[in-house]
Amino acid sequence: MAVKPSIPKGTRDFNPIETVRRNYIFDTIKKVFYLFGYLPIETPAMENLETLMGKYGEEGDRLIFKILNSGNFLAKVPDEEIEKRNVVSLSNKISEKALRYDLTVPFARYVVQHRNEITFPFKRFQIQPVWRADRPQKGRYREFFQCDVDVIGSNALLNEVELLQIADEIFGRFGINIIIKLNNRKILAGIAELIGNEDKITHLTVAIDKMEKIGYEKVISELNEKGFDETALRKLEPILKLKGTNSEKINKLEEILSSSETGLKGISETKKIFEYLSSLKLNSKIELDLTLARGLNYYTGAIIEIKSADFEIGSICGGGRYDDLTGIFGLKDVSGVGISFGADRIYDVLNHLEKFPHDTETSSKIMIVNFGEKEEKYCLSLIENIRKAGIPSELYPSSAKLKKQMIYANNKKIPYVILIGEEEIKSNTVTLKNMNTGEQQKLSEKELIKTLNNM
Amino acid sequence: MAVKPSIPKGTRDFNPIETVRRNYIFDTIKKVFYLFGYLPIETPAMENLETLMGKYGEEGDRLIFKILNSGNFLAKVPDEEIEKRNVVSLSNKISEKALRYDLTVPFARYVVQHRNEITFPFKRFQIQPVWRADRPQKGRYREFFQCDVDVIGSNALLNEVELLQIADEIFGRFGINIIIKLNNRKILAGIAELIGNEDKITHLTVAIDKMEKIGYEKVISELNEKGFDETALRKLEPILKLKGTNSEKINKLEEILSSSETGLKGISETKKIFEYLSSLKLNSKIELDLTLARGLNYYTGAIIEIKSADFEIGSICGGGRYDDLTGIFGLKDVSGVGISFGADRIYDVLNHLEKFPHDTETSSKIMIVNFGEKEEKYCLSLIENIRKAGIPSELYPSSAKLKKQMIYANNKKIPYVILIGEEEIKSNTVTLKNMNTGEQQKLSEKELIKTLNNM
């Protein structure tokens, strides 16, 4: 019996239209990265297990796909070890490689490993798949692409501004209106300090991150449960209820946090970023959002999140500044800032808003009908010239029935079909048929190329 | 102690120049695929283990990277099974997914799984990495990209011809002169039939495949060892020593194989391909090579191999026709033909022949020196306009020492640097410095954009 073909759950096949559209997304993003002077790197799909383990918390460790050692993977494992059936400890003995879980840790590893070849500030981007053994569900896959762009080795705030410019340019090219939300980890730290709970900053940020979803009251009761007292929560209230323009918010916050050095540092950074932005012609709306934390504890400065203004689907891009990414690999004090574009969600937004360019639906602009051996040779030389003019085109490979060939062209959404029979060969012409209108015209080869070039 | 950063043996990091150059290879190949009406698909890195196992022979099975099941992978494995320490049987119990070994089997799986959505003939390409647990050595990696292009669902020989056109066009664009070698599995079968060893065709092809490497005498003695007798080898001699032009060879072969129906079929197919080719303007040398077998037993018709004419590095592209690729997944009688481009070797050829375009060495064409906060804002608006003109450019992110900024531009091989100090702001000009010649000129913003556009 033949194997019934299927793929692992949480993974996807991409058909031609999907792949072309995904490539349109990646290519657009890449072009803008290049335009801003960023260059790509690539790292292997497999990293040493020890490079990845312990970097994503306990839960993350469990979600890492481990690769079984090749050959006799049990050779060096003693009987006692096996009999214990401790899968965590055993998995580390029978597997020494794993699939990358994100692009951040491999990037940190890359920077440290190649630090002597790199010119800092290092402006790099990386577009590659990552794998996570998450429980698959709608919109969550076990294999997906990340598109990361980072500057590492510079703490200038101009980098934050440049990343916002890049996002603005990319989403502008996609025709997606966005809202850019901005915050700063130092402001969050200042808030924690102000309310006397510096040690509980993680609980604080995790809770207020949910403001938009669950509302003020529920955030407060979650904080209550986590041990924040009445005094603390009373001090927090005016901050969480802060309203107004960005500069109004910043000014009020400057007063409120006047006692926290860290908080003021965060405010001054944010002010500076807004000041730069005011001299640029960005199309996107940018707002200071004090509830933004992105749950990631390694951010140390700016925190960035981008959403579609017209389609509710969550974050489509996000990132921030991290001051000690490479520390885990022994290289201290290298500050970096980066953002990551979510290709799957961008795909969904483009799809929903019908913003994919029309030419992502098709390949060939022309199909030449194949009427048989005699005509084939004439067509072969014609199609060489059509392709020389840069026009994607194909000659149907056999003289199948005309109807079959037309169905093929139709299914593939090829907009024009050329018919060349005996008559056309004699008169040195071609018949060009517009598949949308059904219109036909007789043209010389020269006229044809000219017509095609003008399309 | 921090982990000393490293990557698994047989895998590679690609730095910016390498990645840009690899992308140049993939993009060039893709553009030509599109030009000929092919569309991309992508399949997951992980396939179900049963999809892959048994498709590549026993040795292949061993080289497949298996993924350890997540969670308690031992839960359903009984004690006896573990105690036996049979790693082959155990690995199938603790792992149900594996990394793809090539693109051919996943493609066959894809075609069968999606056969109702596909318009046949299906012209697809696929450019993705594959993984093999081979012993790493020079030029052999555990992770490498394959670039496959296939037509499936058409047995017309025009497809073979089109693939040769594609190869000719791609290597033409690379500036690599190639020799295309052509053979036909049916001719090989005819030869085996003629010498009375139809059952030993694999031994025959494996041996004669080595003609170029080890020479006639050693091939004969290998065949001798494998049980081919004197009579057989005497009949083989004139075939292996066939000389002349392609049509001379074909004509002689037609005589020699006149008793073999299969052989004659192979000859007629080959003749037809050469006939088509004669009406095309290919740049590449094409030769009939009867020793060509490519060791792969699934070819049933044409066999294709391409080498660089100017740099000895082995095959840089190869493929052929297979009549029953999808049979393993239950879909019979679907004929296909395809070729695969070896990106790593093409990289080495381009590198050796110094054929990489110059602009694969750099990202930004322009760097603006950063003299401080006041100048920054002026520069930010200038660089917006430079980028609007489509010119990759960057503003150094901080007002570091001029020397440091110039070293950065130099290391990154940025060809032009713009200097804007107080004086330039006052006079509304910029100073443009050519980093190769050292030449400097003062320009208005308009003149600058014009100059840059003309580069």
PDB file of N, CA, C and O in Angstrom, chain A residues 6 13-14 16 35-37 40 42 44-45 48 66 68 77 79 82 85 109-110 114 143 156 272 275-276 364 373 376-377 387 393 397, chain B residues 6 13-16 35-37 40 42 44-45 48 66 68 77 79 82 85 109 114 143 156 272 275-276 364 373 376-377 387 393 397:
ATOM      1  N   SER A   6       0.751  13.195   3.517  1.00  0.00           N
ATOM      2  CA  SER A   6       0.339  14.251   4.450  1.00  0.00           C
ATOM      3  C   SER A   6       1.591  14.916   5.001  1.00  0.00           C
ATOM      4  O   SER A   6       2.698  14.424   4.791  1.00  0.00           O
ATOM      5  N   ASP A  13       2.222  23.412   3.311  1.00  0.00           N
ATOM      6  CA  ASP A  13       2.679  23.519   1.936  1.00  0.00           C
ATOM      7  C   ASP A  13       2.217  24.870   1.410  1.00  0.00           C
ATOM      8  O   ASP A  13       1.106  25.304   1.723  1.00  0.00           O
ATOM      9  N   PHE A  14       3.043  25.513   0.605  1.00  0.00           N
ATOM     10  CA  PHE A  14       2.611  26.746  -0.038  1.00  0.00           C
ATOM     11  C   PHE A  14       2.490  26.511  -1.533  1.00  0.00           C
ATOM     12  O   PHE A  14       3.459  26.103  -2.180  1.00  0.00           O
ATOM     13  N   PRO A  16       1.717  27.670  -5.607  1.00  0.00           N
ATOM     14  CA  PRO A  16       2.373  28.738  -6.362  1.00  0.00           C
ATOM     15  C   PRO A  16       1.889  30.146  -6.000  1.00  0.00           C
ATOM     16  O   PRO A  16       2.709  31.033  -5.737  1.00  0.00           O
ATOM     17  N   LEU A  35      17.799  49.453   1.017  1.00  0.00           N
ATOM     18  CA  LEU A  35      17.740  50.901   0.785  1.00  0.00           C
ATOM     19  C   LEU A  35      18.289  51.674   1.978  1.00  0.00           C
ATOM     20  O   LEU A  35      18.839  52.759   1.836  1.00  0.00           O
ATOM     21  N   PHE A  36      18.136  51.083   3.163  1.00  0.00           N
ATOM     22  CA  PHE A  36      18.613  51.752   4.375  1.00  0.00           C
ATOM     23  C   PHE A  36      20.002  51.245   4.786  1.00  0.00           C
ATOM     24  O   PHE A  36      20.463  51.526   5.884  1.00  0.00           O
ATOM     25  N   GLY A  37      20.656  50.506   3.888  1.00  0.00           N
ATOM     26  CA  GLY A  37      22.033  50.118   4.156  1.00  0.00           C
ATOM     27  C   GLY A  37      22.217  48.875   5.002  1.00  0.00           C
ATOM     28  O   GLY A  37      23.296  48.652   5.554  1.00  0.00           O
ATOM     29  N   PRO A  40      22.105  41.254   4.528  1.00  0.00           N
ATOM     30  CA  PRO A  40      21.591  39.999   5.091  1.00  0.00           C
ATOM     31  C   PRO A  40      22.701  39.085   5.607  1.00  0.00           C
ATOM     32  O   PRO A  40      23.816  39.086   5.091  1.00  0.00           O
ATOM     33  N   GLU A  42      22.848  34.735   6.966  1.00  0.00           N
ATOM     34  CA  GLU A  42      22.048  33.541   7.205  1.00  0.00           C
ATOM     35  C   GLU A  42      22.801  32.630   8.154  1.00  0.00           C
ATOM     36  O   GLU A  42      24.021  32.542   8.118  1.00  0.00           O
ATOM     37  N   PRO A  44      22.642  28.607  10.203  1.00  0.00           N
ATOM     38  CA  PRO A  44      22.094  27.269   9.936  1.00  0.00           C
ATOM     39  C   PRO A  44      20.754  27.030  10.649  1.00  0.00           C
ATOM     40  O   PRO A  44      20.520  27.595  11.715  1.00  0.00           O
ATOM     41  N   ALA A  45      19.933  26.182  10.047  1.00  0.00           N
ATOM     42  CA  ALA A  45      18.664  25.792  10.678  1.00  0.00           C
ATOM     43  C   ALA A  45      18.930  25.104  12.015  1.00  0.00           C
ATOM     44  O   ALA A  45      18.189  25.276  12.973  1.00  0.00           O
ATOM     45  N   ASN A  48      23.727  24.149  17.846  1.00  0.00           N
ATOM     46  CA  ASN A  48      24.034  23.231  18.935  1.00  0.00           C
ATOM     47  C   ASN A  48      22.990  23.408  20.037  1.00  0.00           C
ATOM     48  O   ASN A  48      22.583  24.542  20.327  1.00  0.00           O
ATOM     49  N   LYS A  66      14.258  19.055  18.948  1.00  0.00           N
ATOM     50  CA  LYS A  66      15.600  18.483  19.067  1.00  0.00           C
ATOM     51  C   LYS A  66      15.828  17.464  17.962  1.00  0.00           C
ATOM     52  O   LYS A  66      14.899  16.759  17.557  1.00  0.00           O
ATOM     53  N   LEU A  68      17.596  14.091  16.703  1.00  0.00           N
ATOM     54  CA  LEU A  68      18.179  12.856  17.209  1.00  0.00           C
ATOM     55  C   LEU A  68      19.587  12.704  16.623  1.00  0.00           C
ATOM     56  O   LEU A  68      19.787  12.878  15.421  1.00  0.00           O
ATOM     57  N   VAL A  77      25.062   6.058  26.221  1.00  0.00           N
ATOM     58  CA  VAL A  77      24.084   6.237  27.297  1.00  0.00           C
ATOM     59  C   VAL A  77      24.037   4.973  28.152  1.00  0.00           C
ATOM     60  O   VAL A  77      23.707   3.898  27.661  1.00  0.00           O
ATOM     61  N   ASP A  79      22.899   2.078  30.873  1.00  0.00           N
ATOM     62  CA  ASP A  79      21.600   1.442  31.131  1.00  0.00           C
ATOM     63  C   ASP A  79      20.785   2.191  32.194  1.00  0.00           C
ATOM     64  O   ASP A  79      19.593   2.420  32.010  1.00  0.00           O
ATOM     65  N   ILE A  82      18.927   5.126  30.899  1.00  0.00           N
ATOM     66  CA  ILE A  82      17.762   4.791  30.079  1.00  0.00           C
ATOM     67  C   ILE A  82      16.614   4.327  30.955  1.00  0.00           C
ATOM     68  O   ILE A  82      15.474   4.734  30.777  1.00  0.00           O
ATOM     69  N   ARG A  85      14.176   6.655  32.598  1.00  0.00           N
ATOM     70  CA  ARG A  85      13.138   7.229  31.730  1.00  0.00           C
ATOM     71  C   ARG A  85      12.924   8.724  31.987  1.00  0.00           C
ATOM     72  O   ARG A  85      11.808   9.227  31.840  1.00  0.00           O
ATOM     73  N   ARG A 109      24.674  34.710  18.824  1.00  0.00           N
ATOM     74  CA  ARG A 109      25.752  33.727  18.689  1.00  0.00           C
ATOM     75  C   ARG A 109      26.664  34.109  17.511  1.00  0.00           C
ATOM     76  O   ARG A 109      27.888  34.076  17.602  1.00  0.00           O
ATOM     77  N   TYR A 110      26.043  34.525  16.395  1.00  0.00           N
ATOM     78  CA  TYR A 110      26.802  34.914  15.201  1.00  0.00           C
ATOM     79  C   TYR A 110      27.718  36.106  15.493  1.00  0.00           C
ATOM     80  O   TYR A 110      28.893  36.106  15.130  1.00  0.00           O
ATOM     81  N   HIS A 114      31.726  35.810  15.275  1.00  0.00           N
ATOM     82  CA  HIS A 114      32.396  36.476  14.148  1.00  0.00           C
ATOM     83  C   HIS A 114      32.788  37.915  14.477  1.00  0.00           C
ATOM     84  O   HIS A 114      32.962  38.729  13.567  1.00  0.00           O
ATOM     85  N   GLU A 143       6.245  25.909  11.946  1.00  0.00           N
ATOM     86  CA  GLU A 143       7.335  26.442  11.108  1.00  0.00           C
ATOM     87  C   GLU A 143       6.843  27.765  10.557  1.00  0.00           C
ATOM     88  O   GLU A 143       5.780  27.817   9.945  1.00  0.00           O
ATOM     89  N   ALA A 156      23.044  54.883  19.721  1.00  0.00           N
ATOM     90  CA  ALA A 156      22.420  56.124  19.257  1.00  0.00           C
ATOM     91  C   ALA A 156      20.931  55.908  18.991  1.00  0.00           C
ATOM     92  O   ALA A 156      20.531  54.891  18.429  1.00  0.00           O
ATOM     93  N   LYS A 272      13.420  62.443  22.636  1.00  0.00           N
ATOM     94  CA  LYS A 272      14.404  62.590  21.571  1.00  0.00           C
ATOM     95  C   LYS A 272      13.916  61.883  20.298  1.00  0.00           C
ATOM     96  O   LYS A 272      14.030  62.404  19.187  1.00  0.00           O
ATOM     97  N   GLU A 275      11.291  63.841  18.733  1.00  0.00           N
ATOM     98  CA  GLU A 275      11.861  65.051  18.147  1.00  0.00           C
ATOM     99  C   GLU A 275      12.407  64.744  16.746  1.00  0.00           C
ATOM    100  O   GLU A 275      12.134  65.457  15.784  1.00  0.00           O
ATOM    101  N   TYR A 276      13.183  63.646  16.640  1.00  0.00           N
ATOM    102  CA  TYR A 276      13.680  63.227  15.322  1.00  0.00           C
ATOM    103  C   TYR A 276      12.515  63.003  14.363  1.00  0.00           C
ATOM    104  O   TYR A 276      12.521  63.444  13.220  1.00  0.00           O
ATOM    105  N   SER A 364       3.167  33.270 -16.408  1.00  0.00           N
ATOM    106  CA  SER A 364       3.337  33.658 -17.793  1.00  0.00           C
ATOM    107  C   SER A 364       2.333  34.727 -18.188  1.00  0.00           C
ATOM    108  O   SER A 364       1.176  34.679 -17.801  1.00  0.00           O
ATOM    109  N   GLU A 373       3.971  19.559 -34.674  1.00  0.00           N
ATOM    110  CA  GLU A 373       5.418  19.611 -34.864  1.00  0.00           C
ATOM    111  C   GLU A 373       5.892  20.723 -35.783  1.00  0.00           C
ATOM    112  O   GLU A 373       6.893  21.375 -35.505  1.00  0.00           O
ATOM    113  N   GLU A 376       5.565  24.006 -34.040  1.00  0.00           N
ATOM    114  CA  GLU A 376       6.398  24.089 -32.842  1.00  0.00           C
ATOM    115  C   GLU A 376       7.706  24.838 -33.083  1.00  0.00           C
ATOM    116  O   GLU A 376       8.111  25.685 -32.299  1.00  0.00           O
ATOM    117  N   LYS A 377       8.360  24.493 -34.199  1.00  0.00           N
ATOM    118  CA  LYS A 377       9.682  25.087 -34.423  1.00  0.00           C
ATOM    119  C   LYS A 377       9.585  26.579 -34.675  1.00  0.00           C
ATOM    120  O   LYS A 377      10.414  27.359 -34.213  1.00  0.00           O
ATOM    121  N   ARG A 387      10.811  36.110 -24.928  1.00  0.00           N
ATOM    122  CA  ARG A 387      11.519  36.049 -23.639  1.00  0.00           C
ATOM    123  C   ARG A 387      12.693  37.025 -23.611  1.00  0.00           C
ATOM    124  O   ARG A 387      13.016  37.579 -22.566  1.00  0.00           O
ATOM    125  N   SER A 393       6.762  33.732 -20.542  1.00  0.00           N
ATOM    126  CA  SER A 393       5.896  33.125 -21.550  1.00  0.00           C
ATOM    127  C   SER A 393       6.185  31.643 -21.663  1.00  0.00           C
ATOM    128  O   SER A 393       7.234  31.158 -21.275  1.00  0.00           O
ATOM    129  N   PRO A 397       3.453  22.329 -24.131  1.00  0.00           N
ATOM    130  CA  PRO A 397       4.489  21.372 -24.533  1.00  0.00           C
ATOM    131  C   PRO A 397       4.070  20.322 -25.565  1.00  0.00           C
ATOM    132  O   PRO A 397       4.935  19.657 -26.129  1.00  0.00           O
TER     133      PRO A 397
ATOM    134  N   SER B   6      29.557  28.326  18.746  1.00  0.00           N
ATOM    135  CA  SER B   6      29.971  27.526  17.592  1.00  0.00           C
ATOM    136  C   SER B   6      28.712  26.974  16.929  1.00  0.00           C
ATOM    137  O   SER B   6      27.623  27.071  17.480  1.00  0.00           O
ATOM    138  N   ASP B  13      27.559  29.462   8.673  1.00  0.00           N
ATOM    139  CA  ASP B  13      27.034  30.824   8.735  1.00  0.00           C
ATOM    140  C   ASP B  13      27.396  31.495   7.426  1.00  0.00           C
ATOM    141  O   ASP B  13      28.489  31.265   6.891  1.00  0.00           O
ATOM    142  N   PHE B  14      26.506  32.320   6.903  1.00  0.00           N
ATOM    143  CA  PHE B  14      26.845  33.105   5.723  1.00  0.00           C
ATOM    144  C   PHE B  14      26.899  34.578   6.108  1.00  0.00           C
ATOM    145  O   PHE B  14      25.915  35.128   6.618  1.00  0.00           O
ATOM    146  N   ASN B  15      28.057  35.197   5.884  1.00  0.00           N
ATOM    147  CA  ASN B  15      28.184  36.611   6.211  1.00  0.00           C
ATOM    148  C   ASN B  15      27.504  37.458   5.138  1.00  0.00           C
ATOM    149  O   ASN B  15      27.030  36.920   4.140  1.00  0.00           O
ATOM    150  N   PRO B  16      27.427  38.774   5.341  1.00  0.00           N
ATOM    151  CA  PRO B  16      26.676  39.597   4.385  1.00  0.00           C
ATOM    152  C   PRO B  16      27.108  39.418   2.920  1.00  0.00           C
ATOM    153  O   PRO B  16      26.256  39.218   2.061  1.00  0.00           O
ATOM    154  N   LEU B  35      10.577  33.526 -16.231  1.00  0.00           N
ATOM    155  CA  LEU B  35      10.545  33.898 -17.650  1.00  0.00           C
ATOM    156  C   LEU B  35      10.016  32.759 -18.513  1.00  0.00           C
ATOM    157  O   LEU B  35       9.402  32.973 -19.557  1.00  0.00           O
ATOM    158  N   PHE B  36      10.262  31.539 -18.048  1.00  0.00           N
ATOM    159  CA  PHE B  36       9.804  30.373 -18.807  1.00  0.00           C
ATOM    160  C   PHE B  36       8.458  29.840 -18.286  1.00  0.00           C
ATOM    161  O   PHE B  36       8.042  28.742 -18.645  1.00  0.00           O
ATOM    162  N   GLY B  37       7.801  30.614 -17.439  1.00  0.00           N
ATOM    163  CA  GLY B  37       6.455  30.246 -17.014  1.00  0.00           C
ATOM    164  C   GLY B  37       6.388  29.265 -15.856  1.00  0.00           C
ATOM    165  O   GLY B  37       5.346  28.640 -15.634  1.00  0.00           O
ATOM    166  N   PRO B  40       6.856  29.007  -8.229  1.00  0.00           N
ATOM    167  CA  PRO B  40       7.459  28.357  -7.058  1.00  0.00           C
ATOM    168  C   PRO B  40       6.430  27.688  -6.151  1.00  0.00           C
ATOM    169  O   PRO B  40       5.283  28.132  -6.067  1.00  0.00           O
ATOM    170  N   GLU B  42       6.564  25.890  -1.970  1.00  0.00           N
ATOM    171  CA  GLU B  42       7.434  25.573  -0.834  1.00  0.00           C
ATOM    172  C   GLU B  42       6.777  24.499   0.007  1.00  0.00           C
ATOM    173  O   GLU B  42       5.559  24.458   0.142  1.00  0.00           O
ATOM    174  N   PRO B  44       7.236  22.076   3.798  1.00  0.00           N
ATOM    175  CA  PRO B  44       7.842  22.237   5.121  1.00  0.00           C
ATOM    176  C   PRO B  44       9.218  21.571   5.228  1.00  0.00           C
ATOM    177  O   PRO B  44       9.485  20.575   4.553  1.00  0.00           O
ATOM    178  N   ALA B  45      10.058  22.128   6.084  1.00  0.00           N
ATOM    179  CA  ALA B  45      11.375  21.535   6.341  1.00  0.00           C
ATOM    180  C   ALA B  45      11.214  20.125   6.905  1.00  0.00           C
ATOM    181  O   ALA B  45      11.982  19.223   6.587  1.00  0.00           O
ATOM    182  N   ASN B  48       6.739  13.973   7.476  1.00  0.00           N
ATOM    183  CA  ASN B  48       6.524  12.782   8.291  1.00  0.00           C
ATOM    184  C   ASN B  48       7.614  11.765   7.961  1.00  0.00           C
ATOM    185  O   ASN B  48       7.991  11.614   6.790  1.00  0.00           O
ATOM    186  N   LYS B  66      16.497  12.878  11.984  1.00  0.00           N
ATOM    187  CA  LYS B  66      15.203  12.641  12.615  1.00  0.00           C
ATOM    188  C   LYS B  66      14.977  13.628  13.754  1.00  0.00           C
ATOM    189  O   LYS B  66      15.918  14.000  14.460  1.00  0.00           O
ATOM    190  N   LEU B  68      13.340  14.434  17.313  1.00  0.00           N
ATOM    191  CA  LEU B  68      12.835  13.774  18.514  1.00  0.00           C
ATOM    192  C   LEU B  68      11.414  14.268  18.804  1.00  0.00           C
ATOM    193  O   LEU B  68      11.154  15.463  18.753  1.00  0.00           O
ATOM    194  N   VAL B  77       6.794   3.796  24.666  1.00  0.00           N
ATOM    195  CA  VAL B  77       7.805   2.806  24.328  1.00  0.00           C
ATOM    196  C   VAL B  77       7.938   1.820  25.490  1.00  0.00           C
ATOM    197  O   VAL B  77       8.300   2.220  26.598  1.00  0.00           O
ATOM    198  N   ASP B  79       9.354  -1.132  28.044  1.00  0.00           N
ATOM    199  CA  ASP B  79      10.684  -1.376  28.599  1.00  0.00           C
ATOM    200  C   ASP B  79      11.525  -2.297  27.716  1.00  0.00           C
ATOM    201  O   ASP B  79      12.698  -2.036  27.462  1.00  0.00           O
ATOM    202  N   ILE B  82      13.162  -0.634  24.854  1.00  0.00           N
ATOM    203  CA  ILE B  82      14.289   0.207  25.222  1.00  0.00           C
ATOM    204  C   ILE B  82      15.498  -0.648  25.551  1.00  0.00           C
ATOM    205  O   ILE B  82      16.612  -0.368  25.126  1.00  0.00           O
ATOM    206  N   ARG B  85      17.904  -1.895  22.931  1.00  0.00           N
ATOM    207  CA  ARG B  85      18.862  -0.917  22.396  1.00  0.00           C
ATOM    208  C   ARG B  85      19.010  -1.026  20.880  1.00  0.00           C
ATOM    209  O   ARG B  85      20.090  -0.790  20.332  1.00  0.00           O
ATOM    210  N   ARG B 109       5.297  13.994  -3.074  1.00  0.00           N
ATOM    211  CA  ARG B 109       4.262  13.987  -2.029  1.00  0.00           C
ATOM    212  C   ARG B 109       3.286  15.144  -2.240  1.00  0.00           C
ATOM    213  O   ARG B 109       2.061  14.980  -2.174  1.00  0.00           O
ATOM    214  N   HIS B 114      -1.965  17.266  -3.482  1.00  0.00           N
ATOM    215  CA  HIS B 114      -2.717  18.416  -4.007  1.00  0.00           C
ATOM    216  C   HIS B 114      -3.163  18.205  -5.444  1.00  0.00           C
ATOM    217  O   HIS B 114      -3.424  19.175  -6.156  1.00  0.00           O
ATOM    218  N   GLU B 143      23.804  20.919   5.507  1.00  0.00           N
ATOM    219  CA  GLU B 143      22.663  21.752   5.123  1.00  0.00           C
ATOM    220  C   GLU B 143      23.049  22.456   3.841  1.00  0.00           C
ATOM    221  O   GLU B 143      24.082  23.125   3.786  1.00  0.00           O
ATOM    222  N   ALA B 156       5.984  15.188 -23.269  1.00  0.00           N
ATOM    223  CA  ALA B 156       6.523  15.810 -24.487  1.00  0.00           C
ATOM    224  C   ALA B 156       8.002  16.133 -24.313  1.00  0.00           C
ATOM    225  O   ALA B 156       8.423  16.596 -23.256  1.00  0.00           O
ATOM    226  N   LYS B 272      15.343  13.556 -31.535  1.00  0.00           N
ATOM    227  CA  LYS B 272      14.301  14.580 -31.525  1.00  0.00           C
ATOM    228  C   LYS B 272      14.752  15.804 -30.708  1.00  0.00           C
ATOM    229  O   LYS B 272      14.560  16.950 -31.116  1.00  0.00           O
ATOM    230  N   GLU B 275      17.202  17.688 -32.624  1.00  0.00           N
ATOM    231  CA  GLU B 275      16.538  18.374 -33.738  1.00  0.00           C
ATOM    232  C   GLU B 275      15.942  19.704 -33.258  1.00  0.00           C
ATOM    233  O   GLU B 275      16.138  20.746 -33.886  1.00  0.00           O
ATOM    234  N   TYR B 276      15.212  19.640 -32.141  1.00  0.00           N
ATOM    235  CA  TYR B 276      14.672  20.881 -31.563  1.00  0.00           C
ATOM    236  C   TYR B 276      15.801  21.879 -31.300  1.00  0.00           C
ATOM    237  O   TYR B 276      15.707  23.043 -31.624  1.00  0.00           O
ATOM    238  N   SER B 364      25.201  49.989   0.930  1.00  0.00           N
ATOM    239  CA  SER B 364      24.947  51.393   0.681  1.00  0.00           C
ATOM    240  C   SER B 364      25.871  51.940  -0.400  1.00  0.00           C
ATOM    241  O   SER B 364      27.041  51.595  -0.454  1.00  0.00           O
ATOM    242  N   GLU B 373      24.302  66.730  16.432  1.00  0.00           N
ATOM    243  CA  GLU B 373      22.842  66.856  16.477  1.00  0.00           C
ATOM    244  C   GLU B 373      22.274  67.846  15.475  1.00  0.00           C
ATOM    245  O   GLU B 373      21.257  67.576  14.841  1.00  0.00           O
ATOM    246  N   GLU B 376      22.495  66.480  12.018  1.00  0.00           N
ATOM    247  CA  GLU B 376      21.708  65.254  11.855  1.00  0.00           C
ATOM    248  C   GLU B 376      20.355  65.510  11.189  1.00  0.00           C
ATOM    249  O   GLU B 376      19.939  64.788  10.289  1.00  0.00           O
ATOM    250  N   LYS B 377      19.668  66.529  11.685  1.00  0.00           N
ATOM    251  CA  LYS B 377      18.311  66.755  11.190  1.00  0.00           C
ATOM    252  C   LYS B 377      18.318  67.163   9.731  1.00  0.00           C
ATOM    253  O   LYS B 377      17.473  66.726   8.949  1.00  0.00           O
ATOM    254  N   ARG B 387      17.039  58.328  -0.694  1.00  0.00           N
ATOM    255  CA  ARG B 387      16.389  57.011  -0.728  1.00  0.00           C
ATOM    256  C   ARG B 387      15.164  57.026  -1.637  1.00  0.00           C
ATOM    257  O   ARG B 387      14.866  56.017  -2.280  1.00  0.00           O
ATOM    258  N   SER B 393      21.393  53.968   1.049  1.00  0.00           N
ATOM    259  CA  SER B 393      22.240  54.946   1.714  1.00  0.00           C
ATOM    260  C   SER B 393      22.036  54.902   3.205  1.00  0.00           C
ATOM    261  O   SER B 393      21.028  54.405   3.687  1.00  0.00           O
ATOM    262  N   PRO B 397      25.133  56.573  12.577  1.00  0.00           N
ATOM    263  CA  PRO B 397      24.134  56.827  13.625  1.00  0.00           C
ATOM    264  C   PRO B 397      24.567  57.763  14.744  1.00  0.00           C
ATOM    265  O   PRO B 397      23.719  58.205  15.514  1.00  0.00           O
TER     266      PRO B 397
END
